[in-house]
Amino acid sequence: MFKLSKLFYSFKHSSRSNIQHNLSDFKKKRRQELLYNIGLYGAAFGCAFGAVPFYRLWCEHFGLEGDYDKKDYSMKGKKLDVFRKYHIEFGAETDPEANWEFLPVQQNVTVHAGETALVFYRAYNRNDQAVVGFATYQIFPEDAGLYFAKIQCFCFNQQLLNPKEELQLPIYFYLEPEINEDPLLKKCEDIKIMYKFYKAKNQELAQLAENEYKTVKKNKMILQKLRDAKKSGELSDGELKKIKSTKFTDQEIEDFDEWAYDNPLEAAEAQKEQQESKN
Amino acid sequence: MSNRSKQNASKGPDKGAFPLDHFHECDNEAKQYNQCIQKHENMPKRCRKYQVDYLQCRMNNGLMEKEDLSKLGLGPETSWESEEQEKQFLFDKINRIKTKAMEEVKKKSEQSNKQE
């Protein structure tokens, strides 16, 4: 009863000013609600962004290490068995197509689990062209492959070797400490790692290197021509353009003496000596 | 066994591939390291100094990401000296236990002699 009378009262007294007042009130309420909603969504968004550093701090606090960017190889929390040594032998195989010399510098190494070690391979490109190679490896016994962790090496990536270039290829690795607890590897003392070097099917890198080398040589030849032309006097624009757009045959590019271009003074001296010796 | 070999599918190195040293900037350090390792029976632990030299040379010439040496596992806890110290400690311990045991054996034999 009382409610009905209230309704009747409000209905009767909803004059024009009253309606306006209610409307502005309504708008205010809706605006409040809108701001509240925006704030809510914004807070949720911000939480999603903030969760990343928060998670990191949380993990650090509770000591739950994860595999993010900067991995720690110092084996801080783990107790390493320093006296159980593994004898690791390194082998190498080459693709006969590639015509490389590929050998390990250290035939074998003695390490214990958890120790970070550096090992070198030596590669020599016997070809006259640059070759792009690709290295993969195999481990014997296979179960030990689980624990062979590489920090950095030269494998799984296309490597370009210039003609007649000899390089030292490093491998930086360690054996995970968990290898000591593996029941299948209880009696394992020797591990063999075999690296195989293939000639990459895609020799684009080598082609790019060759092209780059050729363009550098061509530019030098053009500059040489400019030098010689300027000695005789100032050049007009037309002549400049002509010189810049000269085309050279492959034979001319090969015969060009790059050393003479790079060291003009010494080349001039050498020429003088030659003339004197002729005389 | 076959299950294991599937898990072993070789994955790439953690920090990616080493860029090649085409300008031979770190060749000297590599040579020294190789000579040192030959001397010390192929144990990389005993040539840590040269290993550090080589890695730092690489870092300085932009051939490797710069990183703390302790994070790379090259700190003092895993050095050759600490291993030798631990060896010595364990050896001394064994010696002590042995001398104690010998004394006890002597005592017992004397006792048994006295009884007789």
Coordinates of C-alpha atoms in Angstrom, one line a residue:
Chain A
M1 CA 0.0 0.0 0.0
F2 CA 2.7 2.4 1.0
K3 CA 4.6 1.6 -2.2
L4 CA 1.7 2.3 -4.4
S5 CA 1.1 5.6 -2.7
K6 CA 4.8 6.4 -3.2
L7 CA 4.5 5.7 -6.9
F8 CA 1.4 7.8 -7.2
Y9 CA 3.1 10.6 -5.4
S10 CA 6.2 10.5 -7.6
F11 CA 4.0 10.2 -10.7
K12 CA 1.9 13.1 -9.7
H13 CA 4.9 15.3 -8.8
S14 CA 6.9 14.5 -11.9
S15 CA 6.6 18.0 -13.3
R16 CA 8.8 19.4 -16.0
S17 CA 11.7 20.5 -13.7
N18 CA 11.5 17.2 -11.9
I19 CA 11.9 15.3 -15.2
Q20 CA 14.9 17.5 -16.1
H21 CA 16.5 16.7 -12.7
N22 CA 15.8 13.0 -13.2
L23 CA 17.3 13.1 -16.7
S24 CA 20.6 14.8 -15.5
D25 CA 20.7 12.4 -12.6
F26 CA 20.3 9.5 -15.1
K27 CA 23.0 10.9 -17.3
K28 CA 25.3 11.3 -14.3
K29 CA 24.7 7.7 -13.3
R30 CA 25.3 6.4 -16.8
R31 CA 28.5 8.5 -17.0
Q32 CA 29.7 7.1 -13.7
E33 CA 29.0 3.6 -14.9
L34 CA 30.8 4.3 -18.1
L35 CA 33.9 5.5 -16.3
Y36 CA 33.7 2.5 -14.0
N37 CA 33.6 0.1 -16.9
I38 CA 36.5 1.8 -18.7
G39 CA 38.5 1.6 -15.5
L40 CA 37.7 -2.0 -15.1
Y41 CA 38.8 -2.9 -18.6
G42 CA 41.9 -0.7 -18.3
A43 CA 42.8 -2.4 -15.1
A44 CA 42.4 -5.8 -16.6
F45 CA 44.6 -4.8 -19.6
G46 CA 47.2 -3.3 -17.3
C47 CA 47.3 -6.5 -15.2
A48 CA 47.9 -8.6 -18.3
F49 CA 50.9 -6.4 -19.1
G50 CA 52.1 -6.2 -15.5
A51 CA 51.9 -9.9 -15.1
V52 CA 55.1 -10.5 -17.0
P53 CA 57.6 -8.7 -14.7
F54 CA 55.5 -9.7 -11.7
Y55 CA 55.8 -13.4 -12.7
R56 CA 59.5 -13.0 -13.0
L57 CA 59.9 -11.4 -9.6
W58 CA 57.6 -14.1 -8.1
C59 CA 59.8 -16.9 -9.5
E60 CA 63.0 -15.3 -8.4
H61 CA 61.5 -14.9 -4.9
F62 CA 60.5 -18.5 -4.7
G63 CA 63.6 -19.8 -6.5
L64 CA 61.7 -21.3 -9.5
E65 CA 64.2 -20.8 -12.3
G66 CA 62.9 -20.8 -15.9
D67 CA 64.4 -20.9 -19.3
Y68 CA 64.2 -17.3 -20.2
D69 CA 66.7 -15.1 -22.0
K70 CA 69.8 -15.1 -19.9
K71 CA 70.3 -18.7 -18.9
D72 CA 72.6 -19.3 -16.0
Y73 CA 75.4 -21.9 -16.6
S74 CA 77.1 -21.6 -13.2
M75 CA 75.2 -24.6 -11.7
K76 CA 74.8 -22.6 -8.4
G77 CA 72.3 -24.7 -6.6
K78 CA 73.5 -28.1 -7.8
K79 CA 76.0 -30.3 -6.2
L80 CA 78.4 -31.4 -8.9
D81 CA 80.2 -34.8 -8.8
V82 CA 83.6 -33.5 -9.7
F83 CA 85.3 -36.9 -9.7
R84 CA 83.1 -38.8 -12.2
K85 CA 84.8 -38.0 -15.4
Y86 CA 83.6 -38.5 -18.9
H87 CA 85.9 -39.2 -21.8
I88 CA 84.5 -37.4 -24.8
E89 CA 85.9 -38.2 -28.3
F90 CA 85.4 -36.0 -31.2
G91 CA 85.1 -37.2 -34.8
A92 CA 84.6 -35.5 -38.1
E93 CA 83.1 -36.5 -41.4
T94 CA 83.1 -34.4 -44.6
D95 CA 80.9 -34.4 -47.6
P96 CA 83.1 -35.5 -50.6
E97 CA 81.3 -32.9 -52.7
A98 CA 82.5 -30.0 -50.5
N99 CA 86.2 -30.6 -50.9
W100 CA 87.0 -29.3 -47.4
E101 CA 89.5 -30.4 -44.8
F102 CA 87.4 -30.8 -41.6
L103 CA 89.1 -32.2 -38.5
P104 CA 88.9 -31.8 -34.7
V105 CA 91.8 -30.1 -33.1
Q106 CA 91.3 -32.0 -29.8
Q107 CA 90.8 -35.7 -30.4
N108 CA 89.3 -36.2 -27.0
V109 CA 88.6 -34.3 -23.8
T110 CA 88.0 -35.3 -20.2
V111 CA 85.3 -33.4 -18.4
H112 CA 82.8 -33.9 -15.6
A113 CA 79.1 -33.2 -15.7
G114 CA 78.3 -29.6 -15.4
E115 CA 81.7 -28.3 -16.5
T116 CA 81.6 -25.8 -19.4
A117 CA 84.3 -26.7 -22.0
L118 CA 85.6 -25.3 -25.2
V119 CA 86.7 -27.5 -28.1
F120 CA 87.9 -26.5 -31.6
Y121 CA 87.4 -27.9 -35.1
R122 CA 89.6 -26.9 -37.9
A123 CA 88.2 -26.3 -41.4
Y124 CA 90.1 -25.5 -44.6
N125 CA 88.4 -24.8 -47.9
R126 CA 90.5 -26.2 -50.7
N127 CA 88.3 -24.8 -53.5
D128 CA 88.9 -21.6 -55.4
Q129 CA 85.3 -20.5 -54.8
A130 CA 83.5 -19.7 -51.6
V131 CA 81.5 -22.6 -50.3
V132 CA 78.5 -22.6 -48.0
G133 CA 78.4 -25.5 -45.5
F134 CA 76.1 -26.9 -42.9
A135 CA 77.1 -28.9 -39.9
T136 CA 75.2 -31.5 -37.9
Y137 CA 76.3 -33.9 -35.2
Q138 CA 75.5 -37.3 -33.7
I139 CA 76.2 -38.6 -30.3
F140 CA 77.0 -42.2 -29.2
P141 CA 75.5 -43.5 -27.0
E142 CA 72.2 -42.1 -28.0
D143 CA 70.9 -41.8 -24.4
A144 CA 73.7 -39.4 -23.6
G145 CA 72.4 -37.0 -26.3
L146 CA 69.8 -35.8 -23.9
Y147 CA 72.4 -34.3 -21.6
F148 CA 74.7 -32.8 -24.2
A149 CA 73.9 -29.1 -24.0
K150 CA 75.6 -26.7 -26.3
I151 CA 75.9 -23.1 -25.3
Q152 CA 77.2 -22.0 -28.7
C153 CA 78.6 -23.9 -31.6
F154 CA 78.9 -23.7 -35.4
C155 CA 76.3 -26.3 -36.2
F156 CA 72.8 -25.9 -37.6
N157 CA 73.7 -22.8 -39.4
Q158 CA 74.9 -22.0 -42.9
Q159 CA 78.5 -21.1 -42.7
L160 CA 80.4 -19.5 -45.6
L161 CA 84.1 -20.3 -46.0
N162 CA 86.1 -18.1 -48.4
P163 CA 88.4 -19.8 -50.9
K164 CA 91.6 -21.1 -49.4
E165 CA 90.5 -20.0 -46.0
E166 CA 91.4 -21.9 -42.8
L167 CA 89.2 -21.3 -39.8
Q168 CA 89.0 -22.4 -36.2
L169 CA 85.4 -23.4 -35.4
P170 CA 84.7 -23.5 -31.7
I171 CA 82.1 -25.5 -29.7
Y172 CA 81.2 -24.4 -26.2
F173 CA 79.3 -27.1 -24.4
Y174 CA 78.7 -28.9 -21.1
L175 CA 77.1 -32.1 -19.9
E176 CA 74.0 -31.7 -17.8
P177 CA 74.6 -32.8 -14.2
E178 CA 71.6 -35.1 -14.4
I179 CA 73.6 -37.5 -16.5
N180 CA 75.1 -38.9 -13.3
E181 CA 71.7 -40.1 -12.1
D182 CA 70.6 -41.8 -15.3
P183 CA 70.3 -45.5 -14.7
L184 CA 70.9 -46.3 -18.4
L185 CA 74.2 -44.5 -18.4
K186 CA 75.6 -45.9 -15.1
K187 CA 78.5 -47.6 -16.7
C188 CA 79.0 -45.0 -19.4
E189 CA 82.4 -43.4 -19.4
D190 CA 83.0 -42.7 -23.0
I191 CA 81.0 -40.6 -25.3
K192 CA 81.6 -40.1 -28.9
I193 CA 80.5 -37.0 -30.9
M194 CA 80.6 -37.1 -34.6
Y195 CA 80.3 -33.9 -36.6
K196 CA 79.4 -34.0 -40.3
F197 CA 79.9 -31.1 -42.7
Y198 CA 77.6 -31.0 -45.7
K199 CA 77.7 -28.7 -48.6
A200 CA 74.5 -26.7 -48.4
K201 CA 72.1 -27.2 -51.3
N202 CA 71.5 -23.5 -51.3
Q203 CA 74.7 -21.8 -52.3
E204 CA 73.1 -18.4 -52.4
L205 CA 75.4 -17.0 -49.7
A206 CA 78.5 -17.9 -51.6
Q207 CA 77.0 -16.4 -54.8
L208 CA 76.2 -13.2 -52.9
A209 CA 79.7 -13.0 -51.6
E210 CA 81.1 -13.4 -55.1
N211 CA 78.9 -10.8 -56.5
E212 CA 79.8 -8.3 -53.7
Y213 CA 83.4 -8.9 -54.4
K214 CA 83.0 -8.3 -58.1
T215 CA 81.1 -5.0 -57.6
V216 CA 83.8 -3.7 -55.3
K217 CA 86.4 -4.5 -57.9
K218 CA 84.3 -2.8 -60.7
N219 CA 84.0 0.3 -58.6
K220 CA 87.7 0.5 -58.0
M221 CA 88.3 0.1 -61.8
I222 CA 85.9 3.0 -62.5
L223 CA 87.6 5.1 -59.9
Q224 CA 91.0 4.3 -61.4
K225 CA 89.8 5.5 -64.7
L226 CA 88.5 8.7 -63.2
R227 CA 91.8 9.3 -61.6
D228 CA 93.7 8.9 -64.8
A229 CA 91.2 11.1 -66.7
K230 CA 91.4 13.9 -64.1
K231 CA 95.2 14.1 -64.5
S232 CA 94.7 15.3 -68.1
G233 CA 92.3 18.1 -67.0
E234 CA 88.8 18.9 -65.8
L235 CA 86.0 16.6 -66.9
S236 CA 82.7 17.6 -68.3
D237 CA 79.5 16.0 -67.1
G238 CA 79.1 14.0 -70.2
E239 CA 82.6 12.5 -69.9
L240 CA 81.9 11.7 -66.2
K241 CA 78.7 9.8 -67.1
K242 CA 80.5 7.9 -69.8
I243 CA 83.3 6.7 -67.5
K244 CA 80.8 5.8 -64.8
S245 CA 78.9 3.6 -67.1
T246 CA 81.8 1.7 -68.7
K247 CA 81.3 -2.1 -68.8
F248 CA 84.2 -4.4 -68.1
T249 CA 84.6 -7.9 -69.4
D250 CA 85.2 -10.7 -66.9
Q251 CA 88.8 -11.1 -68.0
E252 CA 89.5 -7.4 -67.4
I253 CA 88.0 -7.7 -63.9
E254 CA 90.3 -10.6 -63.1
D255 CA 93.4 -8.9 -64.4
F256 CA 92.8 -5.7 -62.5
D257 CA 95.6 -5.1 -60.0
E258 CA 93.8 -4.3 -56.8
W259 CA 96.9 -3.9 -54.7
A260 CA 98.2 -1.2 -57.1
Y261 CA 94.9 0.7 -56.6
D262 CA 94.9 0.4 -52.8
N263 CA 98.6 1.5 -52.5
P264 CA 99.3 4.0 -55.2
L265 CA 102.5 5.4 -53.7
E266 CA 104.1 2.0 -53.3
A267 CA 102.9 0.9 -56.7
A268 CA 104.6 4.0 -58.2
E269 CA 107.8 3.1 -56.4
A270 CA 107.6 -0.5 -57.6
Q271 CA 107.1 0.8 -61.2
K272 CA 110.2 3.1 -60.9
E273 CA 112.3 0.2 -59.7
Q274 CA 111.2 -1.9 -62.6
Q275 CA 112.1 0.8 -65.1
E276 CA 115.5 1.3 -63.5
S277 CA 116.2 -2.4 -63.5
K278 CA 115.3 -2.4 -67.2
N279 CA 117.6 0.4 -67.9
Chain B
M1 CA 65.1 -47.0 -26.3
S2 CA 63.3 -45.9 -29.4
N3 CA 61.2 -43.5 -27.4
R4 CA 64.3 -41.9 -26.1
S5 CA 65.8 -41.3 -29.5
K6 CA 62.8 -39.3 -30.5
Q7 CA 63.3 -37.0 -27.5
N8 CA 66.9 -36.6 -28.5
A9 CA 66.1 -34.9 -31.7
S10 CA 69.1 -32.5 -31.7
K11 CA 68.1 -29.0 -31.0
G12 CA 70.0 -25.9 -31.8
P13 CA 72.5 -24.3 -29.4
D14 CA 71.3 -22.0 -26.7
K15 CA 72.9 -18.9 -27.9
G16 CA 72.7 -19.7 -31.6
A17 CA 75.7 -20.4 -33.8
F18 CA 79.1 -18.8 -33.3
P19 CA 79.8 -16.2 -36.0
L20 CA 82.8 -17.2 -37.9
D21 CA 86.1 -15.5 -37.3
H22 CA 86.9 -14.6 -40.9
F23 CA 89.4 -11.9 -39.9
H24 CA 91.3 -14.3 -37.6
E25 CA 91.0 -11.8 -34.7
C26 CA 91.0 -14.5 -32.0
D27 CA 93.3 -17.0 -33.6
N28 CA 96.1 -16.3 -31.2
E29 CA 94.0 -17.1 -28.2
A30 CA 92.7 -20.2 -29.9
K31 CA 96.3 -21.3 -30.5
Q32 CA 97.4 -20.8 -26.9
Y33 CA 94.4 -22.6 -25.7
N34 CA 95.1 -25.6 -27.9
Q35 CA 98.8 -25.7 -26.8
C36 CA 97.7 -25.5 -23.1
I37 CA 95.2 -28.3 -23.5
Q38 CA 97.9 -30.6 -25.2
K39 CA 100.1 -30.0 -22.2
H40 CA 97.5 -30.9 -19.6
E41 CA 96.2 -34.2 -20.9
N42 CA 93.2 -32.7 -22.7
M43 CA 91.4 -31.4 -19.6
P44 CA 89.8 -28.1 -20.3
K45 CA 89.4 -27.3 -16.6
R46 CA 93.1 -26.8 -16.3
C47 CA 93.2 -24.3 -19.1
R48 CA 90.5 -22.1 -17.9
K49 CA 92.6 -19.0 -18.2
Y50 CA 93.1 -19.4 -21.9
Q51 CA 89.4 -20.3 -22.3
V52 CA 88.4 -17.1 -20.7
D53 CA 90.9 -15.2 -22.8
Y54 CA 89.4 -16.6 -26.0
L55 CA 85.8 -15.9 -25.0
Q56 CA 86.6 -12.4 -24.0
C57 CA 88.4 -11.8 -27.2
R58 CA 85.3 -12.9 -29.0
M59 CA 83.1 -10.7 -26.9
N60 CA 85.4 -7.7 -27.5
N61 CA 85.4 -8.2 -31.3
G62 CA 81.6 -8.6 -31.5
L63 CA 81.7 -12.3 -32.2
M64 CA 79.8 -13.2 -29.1
E65 CA 77.2 -11.7 -26.8
K66 CA 78.8 -10.1 -23.8
E67 CA 78.1 -11.9 -20.6
D68 CA 79.3 -12.4 -17.1
L69 CA 82.0 -15.1 -16.8
S70 CA 80.4 -16.5 -13.6
K71 CA 77.1 -17.0 -15.5
L72 CA 79.0 -19.0 -18.1
G73 CA 80.1 -21.4 -15.5
L74 CA 83.7 -20.2 -15.3
G75 CA 83.6 -19.1 -11.7
P76 CA 86.0 -20.1 -8.9
E77 CA 83.8 -23.0 -7.6
T78 CA 84.5 -25.1 -10.7
S79 CA 88.1 -24.3 -11.1
W80 CA 90.9 -26.9 -11.1
E81 CA 92.3 -25.6 -7.8
S82 CA 89.1 -26.3 -5.9
E83 CA 89.0 -29.8 -7.4
E84 CA 92.5 -30.5 -6.2
Q85 CA 91.7 -29.1 -2.8
E86 CA 88.7 -31.4 -2.5
K87 CA 90.8 -34.3 -3.6
Q88 CA 93.3 -33.5 -1.0
F89 CA 90.6 -33.1 1.7
L90 CA 89.1 -36.5 0.9
F91 CA 92.5 -38.2 0.8
D92 CA 93.3 -36.8 4.2
K93 CA 90.0 -38.0 5.5
I94 CA 90.5 -41.5 4.3
N95 CA 94.0 -41.5 5.8
R96 CA 92.6 -40.5 9.2
I97 CA 90.0 -43.2 9.1
K98 CA 92.6 -45.7 8.1
T99 CA 94.9 -44.8 10.9
K100 CA 92.0 -45.0 13.4
A101 CA 91.1 -48.4 12.1
M102 CA 94.6 -49.7 12.3
E103 CA 94.8 -48.5 15.9
E104 CA 91.6 -50.3 16.8
V105 CA 92.8 -53.5 15.1
K106 CA 96.1 -53.2 17.2
K107 CA 94.1 -52.7 20.4
K108 CA 91.9 -55.7 19.7
S109 CA 94.8 -57.9 18.9
E110 CA 96.6 -56.8 22.1
Q111 CA 93.5 -57.6 24.0
S112 CA 93.1 -61.0 22.5
N113 CA 96.9 -61.5 23.2
K114 CA 96.4 -60.5 26.9
Q115 CA 93.4 -62.8 27.2
E116 CA 95.5 -65.6 26.0

